[in-house]
Short mmCIF file of C-alpha atoms in Angstrom, two decimals:
data_model
loop_
_atom_site.label_atom_id
_atom_site.label_comp_id
_atom_site.label_asym_id
_atom_site.label_seq_id
_atom_site.Cartn_x
_atom_site.Cartn_y
_atom_site.Cartn_z
CA MET A 1 0.00 0.00 0.00
CA LYS A 2 1.35 3.39 -1.00
CA PRO A 3 2.07 5.69 1.99
CA THR A 4 -0.29 8.63 2.40
CA LYS A 5 0.96 12.03 1.41
CA ILE A 6 2.38 14.15 4.21
CA LYS A 7 0.04 17.08 4.92
CA THR A 8 2.30 20.13 4.93
CA ILE A 9 2.08 23.81 5.77
CA LEU A 10 4.61 26.51 4.90
CA ILE A 11 4.99 29.41 7.35
CA GLY A 12 6.75 32.37 5.79
CA LEU A 13 6.35 32.71 2.03
CA GLY A 14 9.29 34.88 1.05
CA ARG A 15 12.83 34.32 -0.18
CA ILE A 16 13.90 30.78 0.80
CA ALA A 17 10.29 29.61 0.91
CA SER A 18 9.46 30.59 -2.64
CA ASN A 19 11.07 33.60 -4.35
CA LEU A 20 14.49 32.09 -5.07
CA GLU A 21 12.82 29.61 -7.40
CA LYS A 22 12.67 32.48 -9.90
CA ASP A 23 16.48 32.74 -9.99
CA PRO A 24 17.46 31.41 -13.44
CA PHE A 25 20.97 30.41 -12.31
CA ARG A 26 20.06 28.20 -9.34
CA LYS A 27 19.63 24.45 -9.64
CA LYS A 28 15.97 23.62 -9.13
CA PRO A 29 14.27 23.01 -6.82
CA CYS A 30 16.00 25.56 -4.58
CA THR A 31 13.16 26.58 -2.25
CA HIS A 32 10.75 24.80 0.06
CA MET A 33 7.77 25.35 -2.21
CA GLY A 34 9.90 24.35 -5.17
CA VAL A 35 10.41 20.94 -3.58
CA LEU A 36 6.74 20.55 -2.64
CA MET A 37 5.68 21.38 -6.21
CA SER A 38 8.32 19.23 -7.90
CA PRO A 39 7.23 15.89 -9.40
CA TRP A 40 8.86 14.02 -6.50
CA GLY A 41 7.44 16.43 -3.92
CA LYS A 42 3.88 16.18 -5.24
CA SER A 43 4.00 12.41 -4.93
CA HIS A 44 5.04 12.49 -1.26
CA PHE A 45 3.76 15.78 0.21
CA GLN A 46 0.40 17.54 0.11
CA PHE A 47 0.63 21.31 0.36
CA VAL A 48 -2.25 22.30 2.62
CA SER A 49 -1.67 25.97 3.45
CA GLY A 50 0.78 28.83 3.41
CA PHE A 51 1.02 31.65 5.96
CA ASP A 52 2.72 35.04 5.94
CA SER A 53 2.16 38.21 7.95
CA ASN A 54 2.46 40.33 4.80
CA PRO A 55 -0.67 40.27 2.55
CA GLU A 56 1.39 41.39 -0.47
CA VAL A 57 3.76 38.45 -0.04
CA CYS A 58 0.75 36.12 0.17
CA LEU A 59 -0.62 37.49 -3.10
CA GLU A 60 2.76 37.18 -4.84
CA PHE A 61 3.08 33.60 -3.62
CA GLN A 62 -0.43 32.76 -4.76
CA ASN A 63 0.23 34.16 -8.23
CA GLN A 64 3.58 32.38 -8.53
CA TRP A 65 2.26 28.93 -7.63
CA LYS A 66 -1.32 29.32 -8.89
CA THR A 67 -2.69 28.30 -5.51
CA GLN A 68 -6.28 28.80 -4.43
CA SER A 69 -6.95 31.85 -2.27
CA GLU A 70 -8.33 29.69 0.55
CA THR A 71 -4.94 27.95 0.95
CA VAL A 72 -2.90 31.11 1.60
CA PHE A 73 -3.49 33.08 4.78
CA PRO A 74 -2.19 36.59 5.61
CA GLY A 75 -2.08 35.82 9.32
CA SER A 76 -0.78 33.43 11.95
CA LEU A 77 -1.15 29.68 12.26
CA VAL A 78 -3.04 30.01 15.54
CA GLU A 79 -5.92 31.69 13.72
CA ASN A 80 -6.30 28.58 11.54
CA LYS A 81 -5.49 25.83 14.02
CA SER A 82 -8.22 23.47 12.86
CA LEU A 83 -6.18 22.40 9.84
CA PRO A 84 -4.97 18.75 9.84
CA ILE A 85 -1.17 18.98 9.64
CA ASP A 86 1.63 16.38 9.67
CA PHE A 87 4.57 18.64 8.91
CA ALA A 88 5.35 22.37 9.20
CA ILE A 89 8.12 24.29 7.43
CA ILE A 90 9.20 27.47 9.26
CA ALA A 91 10.77 29.97 6.84
CA THR A 92 9.98 33.19 8.70
CA PRO A 93 12.63 35.79 9.73
CA SER A 94 15.20 34.40 12.17
CA HIS A 95 14.01 36.35 15.20
CA THR A 96 10.57 34.66 14.96
CA HIS A 97 11.77 31.04 14.66
CA GLU A 98 11.52 30.25 18.36
CA MET A 99 8.05 31.74 18.70
CA VAL A 100 6.64 30.04 15.59
CA ALA A 101 8.22 26.68 16.45
CA LYS A 102 6.65 26.76 19.93
CA GLU A 103 3.32 27.69 18.36
CA CYS A 104 3.47 24.70 16.01
CA LEU A 105 4.47 22.32 18.80
CA GLN A 106 1.70 23.54 21.09
CA LEU A 107 -0.79 22.87 18.29
CA GLY A 108 0.36 19.26 18.13
CA ILE A 109 2.44 19.34 14.92
CA ARG A 110 5.01 16.60 15.41
CA ASN A 111 7.41 17.26 12.52
CA LEU A 112 9.11 20.61 11.92
CA LEU A 113 11.71 21.91 9.48
CA ILE A 114 13.16 25.23 10.67
CA GLU A 115 15.35 27.52 8.61
CA LYS A 116 18.76 28.36 10.08
CA PRO A 117 19.57 29.64 12.60
CA VAL A 118 17.11 27.62 14.67
CA ALA A 119 16.91 30.49 17.17
CA MET A 120 18.68 33.74 17.98
CA SER A 121 20.46 32.18 20.97
CA LYS A 122 21.37 28.90 22.62
CA LYS A 123 18.71 29.62 25.24
CA GLY A 124 16.03 29.90 22.54
CA ALA A 125 17.16 26.68 20.85
CA MET A 126 17.08 24.83 24.16
CA ALA A 127 13.53 26.04 24.78
CA ILE A 128 12.48 24.53 21.44
CA ALA A 129 14.33 21.31 22.30
CA ARG A 130 12.57 20.96 25.67
CA LEU A 131 9.12 21.51 24.17
CA SER A 132 9.74 19.19 21.21
CA LYS A 133 10.83 16.44 23.62
CA ALA A 134 7.70 16.97 25.73
CA LYS A 135 5.54 16.78 22.60
CA ASN A 136 7.46 13.81 21.14
CA ALA A 137 8.16 15.86 18.01
CA LYS A 138 10.96 15.69 15.46
CA VAL A 139 12.77 18.86 14.42
CA TRP A 140 15.11 19.38 11.46
CA ILE A 141 17.24 22.49 10.81
CA ASN A 142 17.83 23.43 7.17
CA HIS A 143 21.61 23.25 6.91
CA GLU A 144 21.13 21.90 3.42
CA ARG A 145 24.82 21.44 2.52
CA ARG A 146 24.86 18.33 4.72
CA TYR A 147 22.64 16.71 2.09
CA HIS A 148 24.60 17.86 -0.96
CA PRO A 149 26.19 14.83 -2.70
CA SER A 150 29.47 16.74 -3.25
CA TYR A 151 29.88 17.62 0.44
CA LEU A 152 28.84 14.08 1.42
CA PHE A 153 31.51 12.69 -0.90
CA VAL A 154 34.23 14.84 0.68
CA ARG A 155 33.16 13.90 4.21
CA ASP A 156 33.02 10.18 3.41
CA GLU A 157 36.43 10.18 1.73
CA LEU A 158 37.96 12.05 4.69
CA LYS A 159 36.47 9.51 7.10
CA LYS A 160 37.83 6.60 5.06
CA GLY A 161 41.30 8.18 5.03
CA ASN A 162 41.39 8.37 1.23
CA PHE A 163 42.46 12.02 1.38
CA GLY A 164 45.16 11.45 3.98
CA ILE A 165 45.24 12.79 7.55
CA LEU A 166 43.23 15.95 8.16
CA LYS A 167 45.49 18.83 9.24
CA SER A 168 43.62 22.12 8.93
CA ILE A 169 40.45 23.82 7.70
CA ARG A 170 39.94 27.42 6.69
CA ALA A 171 36.29 28.46 6.37
CA SER A 172 35.38 31.84 4.90
CA VAL A 173 32.03 33.48 4.35
CA PHE A 174 32.25 36.88 2.67
CA THR A 175 29.19 38.99 1.97
CA SER A 176 28.22 42.51 0.96
CA ALA A 177 26.74 45.08 3.32
CA LYS A 178 25.12 46.94 0.42
CA ASN A 179 21.97 44.84 0.67
CA PRO A 180 22.27 43.34 4.15
CA GLY A 181 18.70 42.35 4.89
CA ILE A 182 17.81 40.82 8.21
CA ALA A 183 21.43 40.16 9.20
CA PHE A 184 21.97 43.85 9.92
CA SER A 185 18.51 44.75 11.13
CA LYS A 186 17.20 46.05 14.42
CA PHE A 187 16.39 42.50 15.49
CA GLY A 188 20.05 41.70 16.07
CA GLY A 189 22.38 39.01 14.85
CA GLY A 190 25.17 39.80 12.42
CA PRO A 191 26.85 37.86 9.60
CA LEU A 192 28.28 35.31 12.04
CA LEU A 193 24.84 34.17 13.20
CA HIS A 194 23.01 34.45 9.87
CA ASP A 195 25.71 33.41 7.38
CA GLY A 196 28.57 31.95 9.41
CA THR A 197 26.23 29.38 10.92
CA HIS A 198 26.46 27.38 7.66
CA ALA A 199 30.27 27.28 7.87
CA LEU A 200 30.21 26.33 11.55
CA ASP A 201 27.67 23.63 10.81
CA LEU A 202 30.00 22.06 8.24
CA ILE A 203 32.93 22.29 10.68
CA HIS A 204 30.92 20.51 13.38
CA TRP A 205 29.74 17.97 10.80
CA LEU A 206 33.30 17.23 9.65
CA VAL A 207 35.24 17.21 12.93
CA GLY A 208 32.78 17.59 15.81
CA LYS A 209 32.65 20.58 18.13
CA PRO A 210 36.09 22.23 18.24
CA LYS A 211 37.59 24.27 21.08
CA LEU A 212 37.81 28.05 20.61
CA ILE A 213 41.39 29.33 20.92
CA TYR A 214 41.13 32.92 19.73
CA ALA A 215 38.43 35.28 18.46
CA LYS A 216 38.28 38.84 17.22
CA MET A 217 35.18 40.90 16.48
CA GLU A 218 35.16 44.07 14.39
CA ARG A 219 32.34 46.56 14.89
CA PRO A 220 31.95 50.03 13.32
CA LYS A 221 30.68 51.41 16.64
CA LYS A 222 30.35 50.10 20.17
CA GLY A 223 27.14 48.17 20.66
CA MET A 224 26.60 47.53 16.94
CA ILE A 225 26.65 44.09 15.37
CA GLU A 226 29.91 42.92 13.86
CA THR A 227 31.18 43.59 10.36
CA ARG A 228 33.71 40.80 10.83
CA ALA A 229 34.09 37.75 13.06
CA PHE A 230 37.47 36.00 13.01
CA ALA A 231 38.09 32.88 15.11
CA CYS A 232 40.62 30.10 15.55
CA PHE A 233 39.65 26.65 16.84
CA GLU A 234 41.38 23.37 17.54
CA THR A 235 40.06 19.81 17.78
CA LYS A 236 41.19 17.01 20.12
CA GLN A 237 43.01 15.53 17.11
CA ASN A 238 44.99 18.82 16.74
CA VAL A 239 43.18 19.88 13.58
CA GLU A 240 43.49 23.68 13.35
CA ILE A 241 40.46 25.61 12.09
CA ILE A 242 40.18 29.24 11.01
CA LEU A 243 36.80 30.90 10.52
CA ASP A 244 36.49 34.29 8.83
CA VAL A 245 32.99 35.76 8.39
CA SER A 246 33.01 39.27 6.97
CA GLY A 247 30.81 41.82 5.27
CA GLY A 248 31.97 44.77 3.19
CA ARG A 249 32.77 42.72 0.08
CA ASP A 250 31.43 43.40 -3.38
CA TYR A 251 30.69 39.71 -3.83
CA PHE A 252 29.40 36.64 -2.03
CA GLN A 253 31.85 33.83 -1.31
CA PHE A 254 31.34 30.67 0.74
CA GLU A 255 34.37 28.42 0.94
CA ILE A 256 35.73 25.54 3.03
CA ASP A 257 39.44 25.00 2.30
CA ILE A 258 40.64 21.64 3.65
CA HIS A 259 44.30 20.60 3.93
CA THR A 260 45.41 17.04 4.73
CA SER A 261 48.76 15.28 4.78
CA SER A 262 48.46 14.57 1.04
CA HIS A 263 45.53 16.55 -0.39
CA ARG A 264 43.84 19.90 -0.60
CA ILE A 265 40.07 20.12 -1.14
CA ILE A 266 38.23 23.38 -1.80
CA CYS A 267 34.46 23.28 -1.35
CA SER A 268 32.77 26.50 -2.38
CA ASN A 269 29.75 28.07 -4.01
CA ASP A 270 31.93 28.30 -7.15
CA GLY A 271 32.42 24.55 -7.23
CA PHE A 272 34.75 21.90 -5.83
CA GLN A 273 38.49 21.56 -6.53
CA PHE A 274 40.73 18.64 -5.62
CA PHE A 275 44.53 18.52 -5.43
CA GLU A 276 46.83 15.61 -4.59
CA SER A 277 50.51 15.33 -3.82
CA ALA A 278 52.64 14.44 -6.86
CA PRO A 279 56.32 14.77 -7.88
CA SER A 280 56.93 18.45 -8.55
CA GLN A 281 57.50 19.79 -12.06
CA LEU A 282 58.92 22.96 -10.55
CA TYR A 283 61.41 21.82 -7.91
CA LYS A 284 63.66 18.73 -8.09
CA GLY A 285 63.16 16.34 -5.20
CA PHE A 286 59.95 18.05 -4.03
CA HIS A 287 56.27 17.20 -4.25
CA SER A 288 53.62 19.71 -5.33
CA LEU A 289 49.84 19.67 -5.39
CA LYS A 290 48.38 18.52 -8.70
CA SER A 291 44.77 19.22 -9.72
CA TYR A 292 42.58 16.19 -10.43
CA ILE A 293 38.97 14.99 -10.30
CA PRO A 294 38.26 11.92 -8.12
CA LYS A 295 36.68 9.07 -10.08
CA LYS A 296 33.62 8.76 -7.83
CA PHE A 297 32.97 12.49 -7.42
CA PRO A 298 29.23 13.11 -8.07
CA LYS A 299 28.28 14.72 -11.35
CA PRO A 300 26.73 18.21 -10.98
CA GLU A 301 23.39 17.14 -12.42
CA SER A 302 22.96 14.57 -9.61
CA SER A 303 23.43 17.13 -6.84
CA ASN A 304 20.48 18.74 -5.10
CA ALA A 305 20.67 19.40 -1.38
CA PHE A 306 17.06 20.54 -1.00
CA LEU A 307 15.72 17.23 -2.30
CA GLY A 308 18.15 15.43 0.01
CA ILE A 309 16.76 16.84 3.25
CA TYR A 310 13.15 16.33 2.15
CA LYS A 311 13.83 12.70 1.23
CA GLU A 312 15.17 12.15 4.73
CA ILE A 313 12.14 13.87 6.28
CA GLN A 314 9.74 11.76 4.19
CA SER A 315 11.58 8.57 5.15
CA VAL A 316 11.56 9.37 8.88
CA ILE A 317 7.91 10.46 9.00
CA HIS A 318 6.83 7.24 7.29
CA GLY A 319 8.95 5.14 9.66
CA LYS A 320 11.40 3.89 7.03
CA SER A 321 14.42 5.38 8.82
CA ASN A 322 15.43 6.89 12.15
CA HIS A 323 18.45 8.80 10.85
CA MET A 324 18.30 12.60 11.12
CA GLU A 325 21.00 15.08 10.14
CA GLY A 326 21.25 18.57 11.57
CA THR A 327 19.53 17.76 14.85
CA LEU A 328 18.56 20.27 17.51
CA SER A 329 21.32 19.07 19.84
CA GLU A 330 23.92 19.74 17.15
CA ASN A 331 22.48 23.18 16.47
CA ILE A 332 22.61 24.01 20.16
CA GLN A 333 26.34 23.21 19.99
CA ILE A 334 26.69 25.46 16.92
CA LEU A 335 25.05 28.32 18.83
CA GLU A 336 27.41 27.61 21.74
CA SER A 337 30.35 28.06 19.35
CA ILE A 338 28.87 31.29 17.98
CA GLU A 339 28.20 32.68 21.45
CA SER A 340 31.72 31.74 22.59
CA ILE A 341 33.09 33.89 19.75
CA TYR A 342 30.85 36.81 20.78
CA ARG A 343 32.04 36.50 24.40
CA HIS A 344 35.74 36.04 23.70
#
């Protein structure tokens, strides 16, 4: 017997929920609604309703997806609590995540997907964790790179030792302050919390929670959020990690630069590059790094992180698997790392 479709609501109908699907350069689906409306998504999920506090956003969403007016509500979930719901996606602004998640849990929704960061603080994330445990609910956080086949390949090869012994990682997230959005708003939270959280998530995913050794924050004025967060960490295995999250750039760059005893791997929004040690063509008796493509590296057309996380959610909800990536406990540790940088 074919499993029933998962009745789903989408709370917050803006950028990551819907609008980015219009970007001609992004691999589709690249939004929550894009997944739900994809051929695979339609066969496993039933979109029940969408909610947003802005009536104009609701209308734009309705026009984009050709939804019926009675399925899109310019208000809160509480006002429409009679709806039968299996799964809620929370894609509202970061400062509302905790409030909306608690609202969903109190209404008896037992499966949530929350956009990053899960909350504005460790305290807020722990409050969600306590309530979800009391309600026997499952909560995912959308750190989608964990589900990207290319990142999964790198992690698996590192674990197998095929890239040598891990020595150091340099993670950089560079953004522009020309169009800062919520990261620089009155609600608080700078680029470290809103953008750097993805880099810290990958660091935790690759090596576990590292120990903070040094941190430096740059702020234009006292009391303002940072324009740069620079931190050095170290793991129990003596892997050295540098994190640099900065605004003020005329470009966006996300990059994880990994060095091992025999390889260098660059994972970035511009693509992946692999280098291996080989006899040098420049210096006699030396070895240099030579560019190559691993034989089993996934082809670009097979890579879609958004579908990856939803396939896991569908499998867990239907009882086919218990495995969950990006759990609340891990995200509490990520917020601990972020707050340790702020305090240092």
